[in-house]
PDB file of C-alpha atoms and ligand atoms in Angstrom:
ATOM      1  CA  UNK A   1     -16.861  62.091 -34.272  1.00  0.00           C
ATOM      2  CA  UNK A   2     -18.341  59.502 -31.853  1.00  0.00           C
ATOM      3  CA  UNK A   3     -17.969  63.093 -29.549  1.00  0.00           C
ATOM      4  CA  UNK A   4     -21.186  64.318 -31.531  1.00  0.00           C
ATOM      5  CA  UNK A   5     -23.550  61.600 -30.236  1.00  0.00           C
ATOM      6  CA  UNK A   6     -22.863  63.024 -26.587  1.00  0.00           C
ATOM      7  CA  UNK A   7     -23.090  66.794 -27.573  1.00  0.00           C
ATOM      8  CA  UNK A   8     -26.816  66.907 -26.968  1.00  0.00           C
ATOM      9  CA  UNK A   9     -25.900  66.161 -23.066  1.00  0.00           C
ATOM     10  CA  UNK A  10     -23.494  69.406 -22.293  1.00  0.00           C
ATOM     11  CA  UNK A  11     -23.450  71.533 -19.734  1.00  0.00           C
ATOM     12  CA  UNK A  12     -23.457  75.129 -21.056  1.00  0.00           C
ATOM     13  CA  UNK A  13     -22.489  78.330 -18.305  1.00  0.00           C
ATOM     14  CA  UNK A  14     -24.969  80.843 -18.863  1.00  0.00           C
ATOM     15  CA  UNK A  15     -24.565  82.675 -16.313  1.00  0.00           C
ATOM     16  CA  UNK A  16     -21.630  82.952 -13.476  1.00  0.00           C
ATOM     17  CA  UNK A  17     -21.227  84.472 -10.393  1.00  0.00           C
ATOM     18  CA  UNK A  18     -17.933  83.562  -8.842  1.00  0.00           C
ATOM     19  CA  UNK A  19     -18.726  83.103  -5.129  1.00  0.00           C
ATOM     20  CA  UNK A  20     -17.156  84.272  -1.980  1.00  0.00           C
ATOM     21  CA  UNK A  21     -15.748  80.278  -0.748  1.00  0.00           C
ATOM     22  CA  UNK A  22     -12.520  80.359  -2.872  1.00  0.00           C
ATOM     23  CA  UNK A  23     -12.697  78.617  -5.946  1.00  0.00           C
ATOM     24  CA  UNK A  24     -16.295  78.113  -6.099  1.00  0.00           C
ATOM     25  CA  UNK A  25     -18.680  79.583  -8.722  1.00  0.00           C
ATOM     26  CA  UNK A  26     -22.306  79.881  -9.176  1.00  0.00           C
ATOM     27  CA  UNK A  27     -23.490  79.012 -11.584  1.00  0.00           C
ATOM     28  CA  UNK A  28     -26.824  78.961 -13.543  1.00  0.00           C
ATOM     29  CA  UNK A  29     -25.938  76.513 -16.388  1.00  0.00           C
ATOM     30  CA  UNK A  30     -28.897  75.209 -19.174  1.00  0.00           C
ATOM     31  CA  UNK A  31     -29.790  72.590 -16.460  1.00  0.00           C
ATOM     32  CA  UNK A  32     -30.188  75.272 -14.274  1.00  0.00           C
ATOM     33  CA  UNK A  33     -32.436  76.741 -17.008  1.00  0.00           C
ATOM     34  CA  UNK A  34     -34.704  74.238 -17.797  1.00  0.00           C
ATOM     35  CA  UNK A  35     -35.358  72.702 -14.077  1.00  0.00           C
ATOM     36  CA  UNK A  36     -36.276  76.672 -13.164  1.00  0.00           C
ATOM     37  CA  UNK A  37     -38.667  76.332 -16.355  1.00  0.00           C
ATOM     38  CA  UNK A  38     -40.728  72.871 -15.837  1.00  0.00           C
ATOM     39  CA  UNK A  39     -41.124  74.615 -12.627  1.00  0.00           C
ATOM     40  CA  UNK A  40     -42.772  77.379 -13.881  1.00  0.00           C
ATOM     41  CA  UNK A  41     -44.455  75.948 -16.338  1.00  0.00           C
ATOM     42  CA  UNK A  42     -46.611  73.969 -13.662  1.00  0.00           C
ATOM     43  CA  UNK A  43     -46.021  76.861 -12.034  1.00  0.00           C
ATOM     44  CA  UNK A  44     -48.502  79.020 -14.061  1.00  0.00           C
ATOM     45  CA  UNK A  45     -50.986  76.215 -15.567  1.00  0.00           C
ATOM     46  CA  UNK A  46     -51.805  73.395 -12.689  1.00  0.00           C
ATOM     47  CA  UNK A  47     -54.902  74.995 -12.229  1.00  0.00           C
ATOM     48  CA  UNK A  48     -58.209  74.766 -13.185  1.00  0.00           C
ATOM     49  CA  UNK A  49     -61.637  75.055 -10.585  1.00  0.00           C
ATOM     50  CA  UNK A  50     -63.937  75.032 -13.581  1.00  0.00           C
ATOM     51  CA  UNK A  51     -67.434  71.854 -12.015  1.00  0.00           C
ATOM     52  CA  UNK A  52     -66.666  70.641 -15.590  1.00  0.00           C
ATOM     53  CA  UNK A  53     -63.387  69.995 -16.233  1.00  0.00           C
ATOM     54  CA  UNK A  54     -61.698  71.985 -20.061  1.00  0.00           C
ATOM     55  CA  UNK A  55     -59.537  70.126 -21.475  1.00  0.00           C
ATOM     56  CA  UNK A  56     -55.913  70.725 -19.826  1.00  0.00           C
ATOM     57  CA  UNK A  57     -58.302  71.032 -16.846  1.00  0.00           C
ATOM     58  CA  UNK A  58     -58.849  66.825 -17.317  1.00  0.00           C
ATOM     59  CA  UNK A  59     -54.756  66.025 -17.831  1.00  0.00           C
ATOM     60  CA  UNK A  60     -54.409  67.612 -14.579  1.00  0.00           C
ATOM     61  CA  UNK A  61     -56.917  65.970 -12.847  1.00  0.00           C
ATOM     62  CA  UNK A  62     -56.086  62.512 -13.988  1.00  0.00           C
ATOM     63  CA  UNK A  63     -52.218  63.581 -12.852  1.00  0.00           C
ATOM     64  CA  UNK A  64     -53.270  64.349  -9.095  1.00  0.00           C
ATOM     65  CA  UNK A  65     -56.641  61.459  -9.414  1.00  0.00           C
ATOM     66  CA  UNK A  66     -53.279  58.932 -10.088  1.00  0.00           C
ATOM     67  CA  UNK A  67     -50.047  60.271  -8.452  1.00  0.00           C
ATOM     68  CA  UNK A  68     -53.179  60.662  -4.996  1.00  0.00           C
ATOM     69  CA  UNK A  69     -54.188  56.602  -5.604  1.00  0.00           C
ATOM     70  CA  UNK A  70     -50.396  56.038  -5.588  1.00  0.00           C
ATOM     71  CA  UNK A  71     -49.415  57.376  -2.372  1.00  0.00           C
ATOM     72  CA  UNK A  72     -52.823  55.646  -0.964  1.00  0.00           C
ATOM     73  CA  UNK A  73     -52.381  52.198  -2.008  1.00  0.00           C
ATOM     74  CA  UNK A  74     -48.448  51.983  -0.678  1.00  0.00           C
ATOM     75  CA  UNK A  75     -48.999  54.484   2.315  1.00  0.00           C
ATOM     76  CA  UNK A  76     -52.891  53.756   3.546  1.00  0.00           C
ATOM     77  CA  UNK A  77     -53.803  56.714   5.265  1.00  0.00           C
ATOM     78  CA  UNK A  78     -51.348  57.717   7.097  1.00  0.00           C
ATOM     79  CA  UNK A  79     -48.995  57.960   4.184  1.00  0.00           C
ATOM     80  CA  UNK A  80     -51.381  61.451   2.733  1.00  0.00           C
ATOM     81  CA  UNK A  81     -49.226  64.099   3.796  1.00  0.00           C
ATOM     82  CA  UNK A  82     -46.489  62.822   1.882  1.00  0.00           C
ATOM     83  CA  UNK A  83     -49.143  63.305  -1.331  1.00  0.00           C
ATOM     84  CA  UNK A  84     -47.989  67.072  -1.843  1.00  0.00           C
ATOM     85  CA  UNK A  85     -43.971  65.570  -2.205  1.00  0.00           C
ATOM     86  CA  UNK A  86     -44.461  62.694  -4.410  1.00  0.00           C
ATOM     87  CA  UNK A  87     -47.062  65.148  -6.683  1.00  0.00           C
ATOM     88  CA  UNK A  88     -44.408  68.090  -6.767  1.00  0.00           C
ATOM     89  CA  UNK A  89     -42.003  65.117  -7.778  1.00  0.00           C
ATOM     90  CA  UNK A  90     -43.750  63.798 -10.430  1.00  0.00           C
ATOM     91  CA  UNK A  91     -44.810  66.804 -12.184  1.00  0.00           C
ATOM     92  CA  UNK A  92     -41.336  68.335 -11.487  1.00  0.00           C
ATOM     93  CA  UNK A  93     -39.831  64.826 -13.316  1.00  0.00           C
ATOM     94  CA  UNK A  94     -42.107  64.545 -16.144  1.00  0.00           C
ATOM     95  CA  UNK A  95     -42.324  67.630 -17.441  1.00  0.00           C
ATOM     96  CA  UNK A  96     -38.029  67.837 -17.247  1.00  0.00           C
ATOM     97  CA  UNK A  97     -38.401  64.648 -19.391  1.00  0.00           C
ATOM     98  CA  UNK A  98     -40.795  65.787 -22.083  1.00  0.00           C
ATOM     99  CA  UNK A  99     -39.756  69.127 -22.673  1.00  0.00           C
ATOM    100  CA  UNK A 100     -36.134  67.254 -23.602  1.00  0.00           C
ATOM    101  CA  UNK A 101     -37.917  65.742 -25.943  1.00  0.00           C
ATOM    102  CA  UNK A 102     -38.195  68.037 -28.504  1.00  0.00           C
ATOM    103  CA  UNK A 103     -35.258  69.371 -30.637  1.00  0.00           C
ATOM    104  CA  UNK A 104     -32.277  71.029 -29.272  1.00  0.00           C
ATOM    105  CA  UNK A 105     -33.706  71.520 -25.243  1.00  0.00           C
ATOM    106  CA  UNK A 106     -31.172  70.008 -22.539  1.00  0.00           C
ATOM    107  CA  UNK A 107     -32.873  67.788 -20.933  1.00  0.00           C
ATOM    108  CA  UNK A 108     -31.175  67.542 -17.288  1.00  0.00           C
ATOM    109  CA  UNK A 109     -32.421  63.907 -16.357  1.00  0.00           C
ATOM    110  CA  UNK A 110     -29.976  62.389 -18.417  1.00  0.00           C
ATOM    111  CA  UNK A 111     -27.141  63.520 -15.981  1.00  0.00           C
ATOM    112  CA  UNK A 112     -27.058  61.438 -12.881  1.00  0.00           C
ATOM    113  CA  UNK A 113     -25.865  64.120 -11.011  1.00  0.00           C
ATOM    114  CA  UNK A 114     -29.294  65.488 -11.202  1.00  0.00           C
ATOM    115  CA  UNK A 115     -31.718  61.993 -10.479  1.00  0.00           C
ATOM    116  CA  UNK A 116     -28.942  60.165  -7.465  1.00  0.00           C
ATOM    117  CA  UNK A 117     -28.707  64.214  -6.111  1.00  0.00           C
ATOM    118  CA  UNK A 118     -33.015  63.353  -5.893  1.00  0.00           C
ATOM    119  CA  UNK A 119     -32.668  60.199  -4.830  1.00  0.00           C
ATOM    120  CA  UNK A 120     -30.408  60.216  -2.033  1.00  0.00           C
ATOM    121  CA  UNK A 121     -31.978  63.190  -0.706  1.00  0.00           C
ATOM    122  CA  UNK A 122     -34.688  61.168  -0.906  1.00  0.00           C
ATOM    123  CA  UNK A 123     -32.760  58.079   0.841  1.00  0.00           C
ATOM    124  CA  UNK A 124     -32.390  60.379   3.682  1.00  0.00           C
ATOM    125  CA  UNK A 125     -35.140  62.002   4.152  1.00  0.00           C
ATOM    126  CA  UNK A 126     -37.307  58.892   4.391  1.00  0.00           C
ATOM    127  CA  UNK A 127     -34.039  57.241   6.691  1.00  0.00           C
ATOM    128  CA  UNK A 128     -34.571  60.985   9.843  1.00  0.00           C
ATOM    129  CA  UNK A 129     -37.973  60.840   9.279  1.00  0.00           C
ATOM    130  CA  UNK A 130     -38.081  57.107  10.117  1.00  0.00           C
ATOM    131  CA  UNK A 131     -35.485  57.768  13.356  1.00  0.00           C
ATOM    132  CA  UNK A 132     -37.007  60.704  14.109  1.00  0.00           C
ATOM    133  CA  UNK A 133     -40.538  58.198  14.008  1.00  0.00           C
ATOM    134  CA  UNK A 134     -39.579  55.560  14.994  1.00  0.00           C
ATOM    135  CA  UNK A 135     -36.301  55.815  16.784  1.00  0.00           C
ATOM    136  CA  UNK A 136     -33.910  53.716  17.650  1.00  0.00           C
ATOM    137  CA  UNK A 137     -36.877  50.396  16.841  1.00  0.00           C
ATOM    138  CA  UNK A 138     -36.220  51.803  13.076  1.00  0.00           C
ATOM    139  CA  UNK A 139     -33.145  49.580  12.801  1.00  0.00           C
ATOM    140  CA  UNK A 140     -35.413  46.613  12.620  1.00  0.00           C
ATOM    141  CA  UNK A 141     -36.041  46.988   8.937  1.00  0.00           C
ATOM    142  CA  UNK A 142     -32.725  45.626   8.668  1.00  0.00           C
ATOM    143  CA  UNK A 143     -33.537  42.386  10.226  1.00  0.00           C
ATOM    144  CA  UNK A 144     -36.356  40.076   8.336  1.00  0.00           C
ATOM    145  CA  UNK A 145     -38.809  39.435  11.223  1.00  0.00           C
ATOM    146  CA  UNK A 146     -39.272  35.466  11.735  1.00  0.00           C
ATOM    147  CA  UNK A 147     -35.746  34.501  10.455  1.00  0.00           C
ATOM    148  CA  UNK A 148     -32.997  32.207  12.940  1.00  0.00           C
ATOM    149  CA  UNK A 149     -31.380  34.525  14.906  1.00  0.00           C
ATOM    150  CA  UNK A 150     -28.042  32.474  13.538  1.00  0.00           C
ATOM    151  CA  UNK A 151     -28.746  34.388  10.084  1.00  0.00           C
ATOM    152  CA  UNK A 152     -28.592  37.736  11.803  1.00  0.00           C
ATOM    153  CA  UNK A 153     -25.166  39.020  10.923  1.00  0.00           C
ATOM    154  CA  UNK A 154     -25.741  38.438   7.119  1.00  0.00           C
ATOM    155  CA  UNK A 155     -29.082  38.579   6.803  1.00  0.00           C
ATOM    156  CA  UNK A 156     -28.296  42.467   8.847  1.00  0.00           C
ATOM    157  CA  UNK A 157     -24.841  42.820   6.291  1.00  0.00           C
ATOM    158  CA  UNK A 158     -27.338  42.162   2.876  1.00  0.00           C
ATOM    159  CA  UNK A 159     -30.382  44.469   4.078  1.00  0.00           C
ATOM    160  CA  UNK A 160     -28.632  47.430   4.860  1.00  0.00           C
ATOM    161  CA  UNK A 161     -27.174  46.867   1.192  1.00  0.00           C
ATOM    162  CA  UNK A 162     -29.849  46.678  -0.373  1.00  0.00           C
ATOM    163  CA  UNK A 163     -31.313  49.581   1.944  1.00  0.00           C
ATOM    164  CA  UNK A 164     -28.272  51.798   0.125  1.00  0.00           C
ATOM    165  CA  UNK A 165     -27.928  50.225  -2.659  1.00  0.00           C
ATOM    166  CA  UNK A 166     -31.779  51.663  -3.406  1.00  0.00           C
ATOM    167  CA  UNK A 167     -30.459  55.385  -2.723  1.00  0.00           C
ATOM    168  CA  UNK A 168     -28.209  54.154  -6.278  1.00  0.00           C
ATOM    169  CA  UNK A 169     -30.485  52.207  -8.685  1.00  0.00           C
ATOM    170  CA  UNK A 170     -33.386  54.796  -8.254  1.00  0.00           C
ATOM    171  CA  UNK A 171     -30.822  58.157  -9.727  1.00  0.00           C
ATOM    172  CA  UNK A 172     -29.515  55.705 -11.754  1.00  0.00           C
ATOM    173  CA  UNK A 173     -32.213  54.016 -13.679  1.00  0.00           C
ATOM    174  CA  UNK A 174     -34.145  57.072 -14.484  1.00  0.00           C
ATOM    175  CA  UNK A 175     -30.448  58.907 -15.842  1.00  0.00           C
ATOM    176  CA  UNK A 176     -29.708  55.337 -18.095  1.00  0.00           C
ATOM    177  CA  UNK A 177     -32.688  55.894 -19.794  1.00  0.00           C
ATOM    178  CA  UNK A 178     -33.408  58.573 -20.839  1.00  0.00           C
ATOM    179  CA  UNK A 179     -30.032  58.993 -21.799  1.00  0.00           C
ATOM    180  CA  UNK A 180     -29.902  56.078 -23.699  1.00  0.00           C
ATOM    181  CA  UNK A 181     -33.826  57.003 -25.478  1.00  0.00           C
ATOM    182  CA  UNK A 182     -31.393  60.071 -25.904  1.00  0.00           C
ATOM    183  CA  UNK A 183     -28.130  58.889 -27.295  1.00  0.00           C
ATOM    184  CA  UNK A 184     -30.885  56.043 -30.048  1.00  0.00           C
ATOM    185  CA  UNK A 185     -32.319  59.558 -31.883  1.00  0.00           C
ATOM    186  CA  UNK A 186     -29.147  61.017 -32.318  1.00  0.00           C
ATOM    187  CA  UNK A 187     -27.507  57.361 -33.781  1.00  0.00           C
ATOM    188  CA  UNK A 188     -30.336  56.554 -35.508  1.00  0.00           C
ATOM    189  CA  UNK A 189     -31.270  60.111 -36.608  1.00  0.00           C
ATOM    190  CA  UNK A 190     -27.254  60.351 -37.890  1.00  0.00           C
ATOM    191  CA  UNK A 191     -28.185  57.180 -39.776  1.00  0.00           C
ATOM    192  CA  UNK A 192     -31.476  58.339 -41.872  1.00  0.00           C
ATOM    193  CA  UNK A 193     -28.798  61.957 -42.667  1.00  0.00           C
ATOM    194  CA  UNK A 194     -26.385  59.996 -43.497  1.00  0.00           C
ATOM    195  CA  UNK A 195     -28.330  58.400 -46.401  1.00  0.00           C
ATOM    196  CA  UNK A 196     -29.668  61.475 -47.258  1.00  0.00           C
ATOM    197  CA  UNK A 197     -27.136  62.915 -47.997  1.00  0.00           C
ATOM    198  CA  UNK A 198     -25.669  59.815 -50.029  1.00  0.00           C
ATOM    199  CA  UNK A 199     -28.441  60.363 -51.929  1.00  0.00           C
ATOM    200  CA  UNK A 200     -29.958  57.114 -50.572  1.00  0.00           C
ATOM    201  CA  UNK A 201     -33.152  58.761 -50.268  1.00  0.00           C
ATOM    202  CA  UNK A 202     -35.406  54.853 -50.773  1.00  0.00           C
ATOM    203  CA  UNK A 203     -33.690  53.501 -48.579  1.00  0.00           C
ATOM    204  CA  UNK A 204     -33.896  56.569 -45.692  1.00  0.00           C
ATOM    205  CA  UNK A 205     -37.575  55.438 -45.152  1.00  0.00           C
ATOM    206  CA  UNK A 206     -35.917  53.620 -43.011  1.00  0.00           C
ATOM    207  CA  UNK A 207     -34.287  54.892 -39.892  1.00  0.00           C
ATOM    208  CA  UNK A 208     -37.594  57.008 -40.530  1.00  0.00           C
ATOM    209  CA  UNK A 209     -40.067  54.455 -39.986  1.00  0.00           C
ATOM    210  CA  UNK A 210     -38.180  53.530 -36.736  1.00  0.00           C
ATOM    211  CA  UNK A 211     -37.284  57.244 -35.749  1.00  0.00           C
ATOM    212  CA  UNK A 212     -41.134  57.142 -35.778  1.00  0.00           C
ATOM    213  CA  UNK A 213     -41.513  54.361 -33.546  1.00  0.00           C
ATOM    214  CA  UNK A 214     -38.546  55.439 -30.761  1.00  0.00           C
ATOM    215  CA  UNK A 215     -40.707  58.791 -30.853  1.00  0.00           C
ATOM    216  CA  UNK A 216     -43.468  57.456 -29.652  1.00  0.00           C
ATOM    217  CA  UNK A 217     -42.048  54.525 -27.155  1.00  0.00           C
ATOM    218  CA  UNK A 218     -40.393  57.756 -25.628  1.00  0.00           C
ATOM    219  CA  UNK A 219     -42.539  59.079 -25.340  1.00  0.00           C
ATOM    220  CA  UNK A 220     -44.260  56.966 -23.455  1.00  0.00           C
ATOM    221  CA  UNK A 221     -40.664  56.123 -21.619  1.00  0.00           C
ATOM    222  CA  UNK A 222     -40.434  59.997 -20.375  1.00  0.00           C
ATOM    223  CA  UNK A 223     -44.421  59.910 -18.449  1.00  0.00           C
ATOM    224  CA  UNK A 224     -43.426  55.464 -17.322  1.00  0.00           C
ATOM    225  CA  UNK A 225     -39.831  56.696 -15.856  1.00  0.00           C
ATOM    226  CA  UNK A 226     -41.147  59.723 -13.692  1.00  0.00           C
ATOM    227  CA  UNK A 227     -43.933  57.404 -12.549  1.00  0.00           C
ATOM    228  CA  UNK A 228     -41.368  54.775 -11.777  1.00  0.00           C
ATOM    229  CA  UNK A 229     -39.384  57.291 -10.048  1.00  0.00           C
ATOM    230  CA  UNK A 230     -42.566  58.275  -7.874  1.00  0.00           C
ATOM    231  CA  UNK A 231     -44.109  54.582  -7.470  1.00  0.00           C
ATOM    232  CA  UNK A 232     -40.270  53.725  -5.924  1.00  0.00           C
ATOM    233  CA  UNK A 233     -40.131  56.636  -3.822  1.00  0.00           C
ATOM    234  CA  UNK A 234     -44.126  55.635  -1.880  1.00  0.00           C
ATOM    235  CA  UNK A 235     -42.805  52.738  -1.666  1.00  0.00           C
ATOM    236  CA  UNK A 236     -39.706  53.475   0.346  1.00  0.00           C
ATOM    237  CA  UNK A 237     -41.498  56.464   2.181  1.00  0.00           C
ATOM    238  CA  UNK A 238     -43.821  52.921   3.691  1.00  0.00           C
ATOM    239  CA  UNK A 239     -40.725  52.505   6.264  1.00  0.00           C
ATOM    240  CA  UNK A 240     -41.393  56.125   7.537  1.00  0.00           C
ATOM    241  CA  UNK A 241     -45.194  55.517   8.272  1.00  0.00           C
ATOM    242  CA  UNK A 242     -45.190  51.951   9.789  1.00  0.00           C
ATOM    243  CA  UNK A 243     -42.446  49.028  10.296  1.00  0.00           C
ATOM    244  CA  UNK A 244     -43.024  45.522   9.099  1.00  0.00           C
TER     245      UNK A 244
HETATM  246  C1  NAG B   1     -36.084  52.691 -21.047  1.00  0.00           C
HETATM  247  O1  NAG B   1     -37.320  51.233 -20.981  1.00  0.00           O
HETATM  248  C2  NAG B   1     -37.919  51.150 -21.177  1.00  0.00           C
HETATM  249  C3  NAG B   1     -39.933  50.698 -19.664  1.00  0.00           C
HETATM  250  O2  NAG B   1     -39.125  51.355 -18.277  1.00  0.00           O
HETATM  251  C4  NAG B   1     -37.789  50.050 -21.921  1.00  0.00           C
HETATM  252  O3  NAG B   1     -39.451  49.976 -22.525  1.00  0.00           O
HETATM  253  C5  NAG B   1     -36.967  50.700 -22.904  1.00  0.00           C
HETATM  254  O4  NAG B   1     -36.910  50.349 -24.290  1.00  0.00           O
HETATM  255  C6  NAG B   1     -36.179  51.577 -22.334  1.00  0.00           C
HETATM  256  N1  NAG B   1     -35.822  53.000 -22.670  1.00  0.00           N
HETATM  257  C7  NAG B   1     -34.375  51.989 -23.605  1.00  0.00           C
HETATM  258  C8  NAG B   1     -33.713  52.887 -24.472  1.00  0.00           C
HETATM  259  O5  NAG B   1     -33.455  51.280 -23.321  1.00  0.00           O
END
């Protein structure tokens, strides 16, 4: 019975191609389909060059300006080269989150494998860029300036752990929040449905009102979580711009 709540997270194979490498399969799943759809939608819709913007163009300009200020505030002039990356990241995640709010639509961002894949590759990218920019001086981010030298081994250990755990927290935050929200949807609407099918028509108004509230909350969460992901990515990219 509880499994039904998790059915919405199931990965379904749509197209399977037997690959050359032994047992490895290349599969196109519902998750891949949503990602392709998200990219396609924004590829088609992220445009507008009117001097007086239409409604859609205003939304696009708002997103553009907001992400640009996030990148500018955290990375300064030198970090402007990362703006296209952060904007694409935001559009990708926000599109997946928002599409996922529709009934029967699969949300790839509820899977840690997707979000952790993103966050781990961002951390690997930041590390590589840091070493490319600052050579071995990049290691100095693992030792806070001005701390007594006696504490160095201890501090370096702590800072290394916190550096690595960025990748985990960034990905897990997004997946956990989104999947909790979707589970909440399933549980409370199941509750309302059970009440209705047992004849408790008046009482079922309460879970329905809660559903409305949670739907509004989740609409905000879909955008906020994508924004937080990009904000933290911009902060982490700061290590490749300046050593503190
Ligand atoms: C998701 O995170 C937001 C804060 O960013 C929080 O307000 C909300 O309650 C969380 N959702 C769930 C289902 O925990």
